[in-house]
Coordinates of C-alpha atoms in Angstrom, one line a residue:
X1 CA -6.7 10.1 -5.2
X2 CA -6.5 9.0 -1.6
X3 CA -8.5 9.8 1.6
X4 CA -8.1 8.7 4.9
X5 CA -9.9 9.5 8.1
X6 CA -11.1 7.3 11.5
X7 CA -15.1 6.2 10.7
X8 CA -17.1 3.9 9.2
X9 CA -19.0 6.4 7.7
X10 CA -15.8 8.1 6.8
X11 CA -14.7 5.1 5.4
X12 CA -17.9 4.6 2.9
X13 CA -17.8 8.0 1.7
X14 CA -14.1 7.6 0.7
X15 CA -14.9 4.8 -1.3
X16 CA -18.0 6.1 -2.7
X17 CA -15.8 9.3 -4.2
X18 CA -13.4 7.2 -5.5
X19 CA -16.2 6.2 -7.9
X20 CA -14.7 3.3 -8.3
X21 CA -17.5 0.6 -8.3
X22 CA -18.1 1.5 -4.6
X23 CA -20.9 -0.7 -3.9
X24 CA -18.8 -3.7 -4.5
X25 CA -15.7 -2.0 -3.0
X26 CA -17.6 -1.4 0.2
X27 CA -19.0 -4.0 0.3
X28 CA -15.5 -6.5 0.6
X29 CA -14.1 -4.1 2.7
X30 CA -17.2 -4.0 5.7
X31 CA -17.4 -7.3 5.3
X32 CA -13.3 -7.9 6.7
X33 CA -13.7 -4.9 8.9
X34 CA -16.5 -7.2 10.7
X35 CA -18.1 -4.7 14.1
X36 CA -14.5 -3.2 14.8
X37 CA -13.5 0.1 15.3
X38 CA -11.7 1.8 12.8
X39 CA -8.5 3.7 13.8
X40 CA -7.5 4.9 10.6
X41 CA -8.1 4.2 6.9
X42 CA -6.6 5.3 3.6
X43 CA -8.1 4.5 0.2
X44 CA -6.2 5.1 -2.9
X45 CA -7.3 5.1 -6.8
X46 CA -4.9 4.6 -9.7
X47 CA -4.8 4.7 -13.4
X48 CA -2.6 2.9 -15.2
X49 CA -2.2 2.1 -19.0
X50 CA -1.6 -1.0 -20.7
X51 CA -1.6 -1.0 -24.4
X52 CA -4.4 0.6 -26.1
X53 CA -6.6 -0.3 -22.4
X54 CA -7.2 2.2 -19.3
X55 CA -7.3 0.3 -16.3
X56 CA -8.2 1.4 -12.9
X57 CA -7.3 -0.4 -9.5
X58 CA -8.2 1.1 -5.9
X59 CA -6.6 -0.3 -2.7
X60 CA -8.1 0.6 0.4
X61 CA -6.2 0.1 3.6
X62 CA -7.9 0.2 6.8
X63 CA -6.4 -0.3 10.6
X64 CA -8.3 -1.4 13.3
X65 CA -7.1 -2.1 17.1
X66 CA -6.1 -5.7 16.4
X67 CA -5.6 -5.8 12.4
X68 CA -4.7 -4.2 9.2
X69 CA -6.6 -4.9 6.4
X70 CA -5.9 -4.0 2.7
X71 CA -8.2 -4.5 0.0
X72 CA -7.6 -4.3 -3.7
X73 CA -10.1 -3.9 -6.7
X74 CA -9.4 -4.5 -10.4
X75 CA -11.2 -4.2 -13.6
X76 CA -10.1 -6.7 -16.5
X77 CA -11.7 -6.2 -20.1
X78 CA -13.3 -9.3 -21.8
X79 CA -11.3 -12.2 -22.3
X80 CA -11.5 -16.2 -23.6
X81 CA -13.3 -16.4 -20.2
X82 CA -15.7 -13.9 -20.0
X83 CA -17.4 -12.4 -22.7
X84 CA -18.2 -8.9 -20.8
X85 CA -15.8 -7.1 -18.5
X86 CA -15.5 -8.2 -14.8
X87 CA -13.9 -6.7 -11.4
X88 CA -11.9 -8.9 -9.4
X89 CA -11.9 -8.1 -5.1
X90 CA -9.5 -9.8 -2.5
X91 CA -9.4 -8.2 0.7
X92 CA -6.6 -9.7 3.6
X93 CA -6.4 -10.0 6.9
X94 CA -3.1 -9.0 8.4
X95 CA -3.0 -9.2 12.6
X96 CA -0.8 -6.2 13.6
X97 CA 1.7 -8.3 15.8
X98 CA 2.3 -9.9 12.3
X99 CA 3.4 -6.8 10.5
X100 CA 7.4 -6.8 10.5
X101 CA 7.8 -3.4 8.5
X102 CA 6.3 -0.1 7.7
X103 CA 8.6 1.7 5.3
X104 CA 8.1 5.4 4.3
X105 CA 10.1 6.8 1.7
X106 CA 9.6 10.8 1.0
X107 CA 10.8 12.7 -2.2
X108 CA 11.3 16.3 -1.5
X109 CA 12.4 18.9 -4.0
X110 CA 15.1 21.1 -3.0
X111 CA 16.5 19.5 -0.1
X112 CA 18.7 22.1 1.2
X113 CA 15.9 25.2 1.4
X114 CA 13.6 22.2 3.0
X115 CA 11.6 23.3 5.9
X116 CA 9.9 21.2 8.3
X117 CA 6.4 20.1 8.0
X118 CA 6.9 21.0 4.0
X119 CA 4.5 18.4 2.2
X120 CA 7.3 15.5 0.6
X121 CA 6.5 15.5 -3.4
X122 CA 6.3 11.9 -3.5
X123 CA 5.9 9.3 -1.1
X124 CA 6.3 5.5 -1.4
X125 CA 4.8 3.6 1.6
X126 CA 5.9 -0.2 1.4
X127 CA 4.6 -2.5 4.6
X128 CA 5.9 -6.2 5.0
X129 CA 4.3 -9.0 6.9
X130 CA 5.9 -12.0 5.2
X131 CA 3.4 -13.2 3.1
X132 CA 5.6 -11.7 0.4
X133 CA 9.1 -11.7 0.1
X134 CA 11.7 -11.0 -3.0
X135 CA 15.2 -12.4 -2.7
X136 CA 17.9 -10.9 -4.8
X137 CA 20.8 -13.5 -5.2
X138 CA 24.1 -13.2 -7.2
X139 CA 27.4 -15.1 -7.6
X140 CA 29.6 -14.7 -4.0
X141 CA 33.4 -13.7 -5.2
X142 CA 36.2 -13.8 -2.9
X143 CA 39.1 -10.8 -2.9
X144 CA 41.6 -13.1 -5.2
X145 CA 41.0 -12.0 -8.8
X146 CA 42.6 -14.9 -10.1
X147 CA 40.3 -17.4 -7.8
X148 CA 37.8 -19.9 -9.9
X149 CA 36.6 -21.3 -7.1
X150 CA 32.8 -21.8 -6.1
X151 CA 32.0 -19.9 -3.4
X152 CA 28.0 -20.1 -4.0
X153 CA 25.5 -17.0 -3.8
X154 CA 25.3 -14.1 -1.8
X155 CA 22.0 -12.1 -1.3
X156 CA 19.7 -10.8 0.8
X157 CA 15.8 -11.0 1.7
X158 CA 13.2 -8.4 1.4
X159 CA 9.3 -8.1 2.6
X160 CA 7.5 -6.6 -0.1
X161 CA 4.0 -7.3 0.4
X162 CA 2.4 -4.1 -0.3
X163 CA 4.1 -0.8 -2.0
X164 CA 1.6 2.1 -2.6
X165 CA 3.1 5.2 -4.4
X166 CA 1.6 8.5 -4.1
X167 CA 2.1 11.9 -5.7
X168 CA 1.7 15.5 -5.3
X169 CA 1.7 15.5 -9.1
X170 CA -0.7 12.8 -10.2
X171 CA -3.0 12.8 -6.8
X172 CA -2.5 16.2 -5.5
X173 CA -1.2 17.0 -1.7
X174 CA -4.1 16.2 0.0
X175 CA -3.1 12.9 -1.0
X176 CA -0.2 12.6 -0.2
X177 CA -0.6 14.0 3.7
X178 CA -3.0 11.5 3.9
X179 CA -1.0 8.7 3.1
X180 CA 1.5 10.3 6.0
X181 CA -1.1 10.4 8.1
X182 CA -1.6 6.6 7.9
X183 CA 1.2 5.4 7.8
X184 CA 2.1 7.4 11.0
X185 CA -1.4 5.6 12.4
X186 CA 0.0 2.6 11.1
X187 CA 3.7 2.8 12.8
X188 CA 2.3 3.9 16.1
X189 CA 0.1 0.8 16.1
X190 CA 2.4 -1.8 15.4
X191 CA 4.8 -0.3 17.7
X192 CA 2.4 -0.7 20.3
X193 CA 1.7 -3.5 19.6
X194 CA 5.0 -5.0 19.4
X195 CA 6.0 -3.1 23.3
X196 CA 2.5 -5.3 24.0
X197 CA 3.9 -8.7 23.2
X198 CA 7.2 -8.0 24.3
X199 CA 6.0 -7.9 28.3

């Protein structure tokens, strides 16, 4: 389930039909927000399932004129810790010059009969701003098969802070042209921003 949409009130009301412990969600997320406008906001559920347990997370993105925040809510069963089941809530602060990436990746079925503005069947919206990064190395080999020399590692560097996949199957097309929508919000904003700085 996602929604998105541009108001505070907007922005509750997602949250609180996500049913997803919305009093707690909301409240994390108002309190980054602080007094600023919202420009755009996207709140997404998911299920997942790990052994015999059903557990539910919900991120809620939100972009303002100066920042982008993300939120993210997990429950966690009883433990060593805890006797009773507990929700854990982070919520981050990300200041739009600081994002370096906003990647949207689109499935679409039957490519060659695809017409514009057709809804993608998946999308996969990954956004980087360093805090996060994955490096893939492996062993550098030069073009001489019969060379045993060390020539060290080869690799390359990639921001992965947040990835957020949605699905016309599992959360239904509304969904997913909401996530298009913000990340569109999203890429528009950091451009602007970045033609901002660069005067």
């Amino acid at each position: 389930m996602a929604k998105s949409g541009t108001t505070t009130q907007g922005l509750r009301t997602a949250i609180e039909r996500s049913g997803y412990y919305p009093a707690l969600v909301a409240e994390a997320v108002e309190a980054a927000v602080g007094g600023e406008p919202i420009s755009s906001y996207l709140v997404h559920q998911e299920t997942t399932f790990d052994a015999n347990e059903v557990r539910r997370h919900v991120t809620v993105l939100v972009l303002t004129g100066n920042r982008f925040i993300v939120s993210h809510t997990d429950e966690q069963a009883a433990d060593a810790g805890s006797p009773s089941p507990y929700a854990t809530t982070s919520t981050e602060s990300v200041k739009l010059a600081s994002i370096s990436s906003v990647v949207l990746s689109r499935v679409v079925a039957n490519p060659e009969s695809y017409t514009p503005g057709t809804l993608p069947r998946e999308v996969v919206l990954t956004i980087g701003w360093g805090a996060v990064s994955r490096i893939d190395l492996e062993p550098a080999a030069c073009g001489d098969q019969n060379c045993d020399a060390d020539h060290g590692y080869t690799g390359n560097s990639t921001a992965d802070d947040l990835s957020l996949r949605v699905s016309e199957a599992g959360d239904g097309p509304e969904a997913v042209r909401q996530t298009l929508l913000f990340a569109q919000a999203l890429s528009e904003a950091t451009a602007a921003t970045s033609s901002t700085t660069a005067r």
